[in-house]
Coordinates of C-alpha atoms in Angstrom, one line a residue:
X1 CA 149.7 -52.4 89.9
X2 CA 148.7 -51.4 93.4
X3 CA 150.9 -53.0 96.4
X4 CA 149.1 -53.5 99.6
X5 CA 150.7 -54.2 103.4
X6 CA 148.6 -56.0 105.8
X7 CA 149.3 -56.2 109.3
X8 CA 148.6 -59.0 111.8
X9 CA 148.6 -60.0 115.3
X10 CA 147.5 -63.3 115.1
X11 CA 146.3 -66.0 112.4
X12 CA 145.3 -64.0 110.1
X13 CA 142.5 -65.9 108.4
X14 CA 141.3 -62.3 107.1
X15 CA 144.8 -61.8 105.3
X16 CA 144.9 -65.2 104.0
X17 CA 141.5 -64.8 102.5
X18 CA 142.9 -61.5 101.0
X19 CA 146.3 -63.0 99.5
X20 CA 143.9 -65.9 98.1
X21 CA 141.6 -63.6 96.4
X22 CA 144.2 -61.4 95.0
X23 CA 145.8 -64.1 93.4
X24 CA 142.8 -66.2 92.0
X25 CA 140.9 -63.2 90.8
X26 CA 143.4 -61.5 89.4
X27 CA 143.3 -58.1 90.6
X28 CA 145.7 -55.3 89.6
X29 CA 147.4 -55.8 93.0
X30 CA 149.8 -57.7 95.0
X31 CA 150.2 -58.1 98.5
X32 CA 153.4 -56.7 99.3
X33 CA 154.1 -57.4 103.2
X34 CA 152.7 -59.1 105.9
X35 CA 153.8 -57.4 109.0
X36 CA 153.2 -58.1 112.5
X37 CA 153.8 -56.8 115.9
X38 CA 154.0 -60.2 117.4
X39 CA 156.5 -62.8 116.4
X40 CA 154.6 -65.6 117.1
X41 CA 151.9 -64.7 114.8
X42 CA 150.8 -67.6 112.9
X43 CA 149.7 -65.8 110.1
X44 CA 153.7 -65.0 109.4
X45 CA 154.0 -69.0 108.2
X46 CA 151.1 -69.1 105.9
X47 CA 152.5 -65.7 104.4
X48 CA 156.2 -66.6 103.8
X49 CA 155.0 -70.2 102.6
X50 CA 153.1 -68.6 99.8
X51 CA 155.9 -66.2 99.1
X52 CA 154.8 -62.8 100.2
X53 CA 157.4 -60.9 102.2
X54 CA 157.1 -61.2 106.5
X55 CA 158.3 -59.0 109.0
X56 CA 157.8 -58.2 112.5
X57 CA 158.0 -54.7 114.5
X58 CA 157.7 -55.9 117.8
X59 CA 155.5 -53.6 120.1
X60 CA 157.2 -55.1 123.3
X61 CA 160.9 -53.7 121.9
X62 CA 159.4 -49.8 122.5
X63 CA 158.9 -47.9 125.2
X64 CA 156.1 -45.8 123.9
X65 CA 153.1 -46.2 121.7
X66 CA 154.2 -43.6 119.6
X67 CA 158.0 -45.0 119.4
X68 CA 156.2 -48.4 118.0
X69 CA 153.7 -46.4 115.4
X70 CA 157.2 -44.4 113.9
X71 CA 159.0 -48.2 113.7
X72 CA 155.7 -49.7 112.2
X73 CA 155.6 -46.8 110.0
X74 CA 159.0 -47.0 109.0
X75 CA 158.5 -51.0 107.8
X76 CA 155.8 -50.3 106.2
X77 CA 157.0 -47.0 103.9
X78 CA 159.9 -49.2 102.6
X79 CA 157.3 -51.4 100.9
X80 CA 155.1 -48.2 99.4
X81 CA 152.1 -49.2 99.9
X82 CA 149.0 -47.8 98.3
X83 CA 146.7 -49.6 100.9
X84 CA 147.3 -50.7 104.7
X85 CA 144.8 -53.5 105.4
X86 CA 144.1 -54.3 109.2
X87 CA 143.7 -57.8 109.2
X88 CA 143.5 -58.5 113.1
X89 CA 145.9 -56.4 113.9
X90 CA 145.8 -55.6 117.8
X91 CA 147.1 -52.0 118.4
X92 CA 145.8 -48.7 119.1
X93 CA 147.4 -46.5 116.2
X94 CA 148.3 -43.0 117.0
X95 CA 147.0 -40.1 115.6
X96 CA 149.9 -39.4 113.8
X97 CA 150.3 -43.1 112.3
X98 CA 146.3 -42.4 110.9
X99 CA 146.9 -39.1 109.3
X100 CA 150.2 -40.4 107.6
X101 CA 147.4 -43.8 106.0
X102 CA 144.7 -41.0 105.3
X103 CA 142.4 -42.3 102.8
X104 CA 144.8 -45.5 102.8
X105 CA 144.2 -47.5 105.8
X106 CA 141.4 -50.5 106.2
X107 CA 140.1 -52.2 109.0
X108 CA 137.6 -54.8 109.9
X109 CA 135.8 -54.4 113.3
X110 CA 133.7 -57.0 114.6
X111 CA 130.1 -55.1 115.1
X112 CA 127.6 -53.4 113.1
X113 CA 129.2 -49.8 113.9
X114 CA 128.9 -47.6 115.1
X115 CA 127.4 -50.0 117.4
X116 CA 129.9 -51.7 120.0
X117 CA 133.2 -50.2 119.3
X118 CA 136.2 -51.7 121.3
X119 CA 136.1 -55.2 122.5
X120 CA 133.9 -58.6 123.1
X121 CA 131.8 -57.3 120.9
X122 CA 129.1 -60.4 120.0
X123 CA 128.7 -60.9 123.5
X124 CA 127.6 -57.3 124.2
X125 CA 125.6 -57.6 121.7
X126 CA 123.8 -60.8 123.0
X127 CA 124.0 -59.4 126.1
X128 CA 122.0 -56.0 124.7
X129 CA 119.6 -58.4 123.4
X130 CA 120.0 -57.6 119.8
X131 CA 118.9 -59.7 116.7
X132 CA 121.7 -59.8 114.6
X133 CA 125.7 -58.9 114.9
X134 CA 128.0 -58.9 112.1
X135 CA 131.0 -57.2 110.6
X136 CA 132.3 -53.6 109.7
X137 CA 134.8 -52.5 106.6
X138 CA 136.1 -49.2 107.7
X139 CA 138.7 -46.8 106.9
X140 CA 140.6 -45.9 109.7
X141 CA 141.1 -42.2 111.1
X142 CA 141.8 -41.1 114.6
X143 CA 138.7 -41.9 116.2
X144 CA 139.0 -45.9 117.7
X145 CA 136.0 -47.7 115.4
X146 CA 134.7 -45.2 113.4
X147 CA 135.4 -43.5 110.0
X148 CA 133.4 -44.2 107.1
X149 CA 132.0 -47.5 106.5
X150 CA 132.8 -49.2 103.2
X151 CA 130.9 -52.5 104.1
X152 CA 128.9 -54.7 106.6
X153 CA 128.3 -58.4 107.5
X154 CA 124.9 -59.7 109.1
X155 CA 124.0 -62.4 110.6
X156 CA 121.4 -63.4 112.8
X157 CA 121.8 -64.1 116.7
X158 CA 119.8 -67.6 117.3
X159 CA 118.6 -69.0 120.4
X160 CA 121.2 -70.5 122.8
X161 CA 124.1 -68.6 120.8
X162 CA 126.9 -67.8 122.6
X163 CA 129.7 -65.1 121.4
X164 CA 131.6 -67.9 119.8
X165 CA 129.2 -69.3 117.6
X166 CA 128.5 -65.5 116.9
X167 CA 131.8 -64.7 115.9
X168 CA 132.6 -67.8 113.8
X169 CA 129.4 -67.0 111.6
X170 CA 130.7 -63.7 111.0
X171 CA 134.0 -64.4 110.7
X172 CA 132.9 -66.6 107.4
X173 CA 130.8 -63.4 105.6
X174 CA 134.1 -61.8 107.2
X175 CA 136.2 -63.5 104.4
X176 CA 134.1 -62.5 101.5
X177 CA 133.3 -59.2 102.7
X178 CA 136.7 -58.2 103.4
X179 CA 138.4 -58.8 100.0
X180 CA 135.6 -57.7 98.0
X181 CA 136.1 -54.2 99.6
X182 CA 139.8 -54.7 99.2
X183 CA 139.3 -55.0 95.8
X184 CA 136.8 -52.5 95.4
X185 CA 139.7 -50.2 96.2
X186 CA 142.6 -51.1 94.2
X187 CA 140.2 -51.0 91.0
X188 CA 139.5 -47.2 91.8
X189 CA 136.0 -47.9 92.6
X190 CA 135.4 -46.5 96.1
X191 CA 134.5 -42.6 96.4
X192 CA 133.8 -41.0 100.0
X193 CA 131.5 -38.7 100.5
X194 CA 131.6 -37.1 103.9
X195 CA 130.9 -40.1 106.2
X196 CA 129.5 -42.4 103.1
X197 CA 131.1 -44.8 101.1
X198 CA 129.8 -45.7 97.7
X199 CA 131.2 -48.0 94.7
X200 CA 131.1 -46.7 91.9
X201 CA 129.6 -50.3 90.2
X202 CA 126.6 -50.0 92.4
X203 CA 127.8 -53.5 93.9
X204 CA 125.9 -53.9 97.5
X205 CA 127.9 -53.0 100.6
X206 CA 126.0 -55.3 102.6
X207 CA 126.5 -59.3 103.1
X208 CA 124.0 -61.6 104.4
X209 CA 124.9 -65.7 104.9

């Protein structure tokens, strides 16, 4: 049985739609923690009301970025995780906090990388006049965005779309795309190659609404 952490900043609609899928499926997980750096995060409620152990590392309480990664660390080693899942989580990790997840760290970024890494992504992408946006799987190395890509979201950009409208299209092929590739791991079935991802079923890495 695989144990997976996932940290949050926020709602956490991303982690919710992992804990749901987990369950209902019946994968040979369970979601161990849901940590988060704020304490505010409403995600923390939905997690503690369906019985999966909170806790929050507060960023604010450190005087470094590297002071906060060796905390995070430290709450999340206790729980042994054999996956970290980025669910909205708002930090820059540190090197050193990357290395330690090697090969164990997910994240979902809000662009067709390596296209529009960083922030406000869907509206640089209107703004570049492109034709679709969408959503990367990715595991997570030093490099901010990048490392190989496990999956990706697309969805069209329509006239008189704005980033909003964007973003909640994507966030809904979000919450199919990210579980599935959560599960594709804890069954064993993703092998990297270099910068490529494959699964091992042959199951298509790409989602379309």
């Amino acid at each position: 049985m695989k144990k997976l952490v996932i940290l949050i900043s926020g709602r956490g609609s991303n982690m919710e739609a992992i804990v749901k899928a987990c369950r209902a499926e019946g994968w040979p997980a369970e979601v161990a923690a849901v940590l988060s750096n704020r304490p505010d995060a409403a995600g923390l409620k939905f997690a503690a009301e369906h019985g999966v152990p909170t806790g929050v590392v507060d960023h604010k309480a450190y005087p470094s970025r590297e002071a906060f990664d060796a905390a995070l660390q430290a709450a999340i080693d206790a729980f042994a995780p054999d996956l970290v899942v980025l669910a909205g989580f708002m930090r820059i990790l540190t090197p050193g906090f990357t290395a330690h997840y090697a090969g164990r760290l997910l994240n979902i970024h809000p662009s067709l990388l390596p296209s529009f890494p960083g922030l406000h992504t869907h509206e640089r992408a209107i703004e570049a006049g492109c034709h679709a946006s969408g959503a990367t799987v990715h595991f997570v190395t030093a490099e901010l965005d990048h490392g190989p890509m496990v999956a990706q979201a697309v969805v069209p950009i329509l006239p008189g779309d704005d980033a909003d409208t964007v973003a909640a299209r994507v966030l809904k092929l979000e919450h199919r795309m990210y579980p599935q590739a959560v599960r594709w791991f804890v069954e064993g079935q993703l092998n990297v190659e270099g910068s490529r991802v494959r699964v091992a079923s042959g199951a298509s890495q790409l989602f379309t609404a």
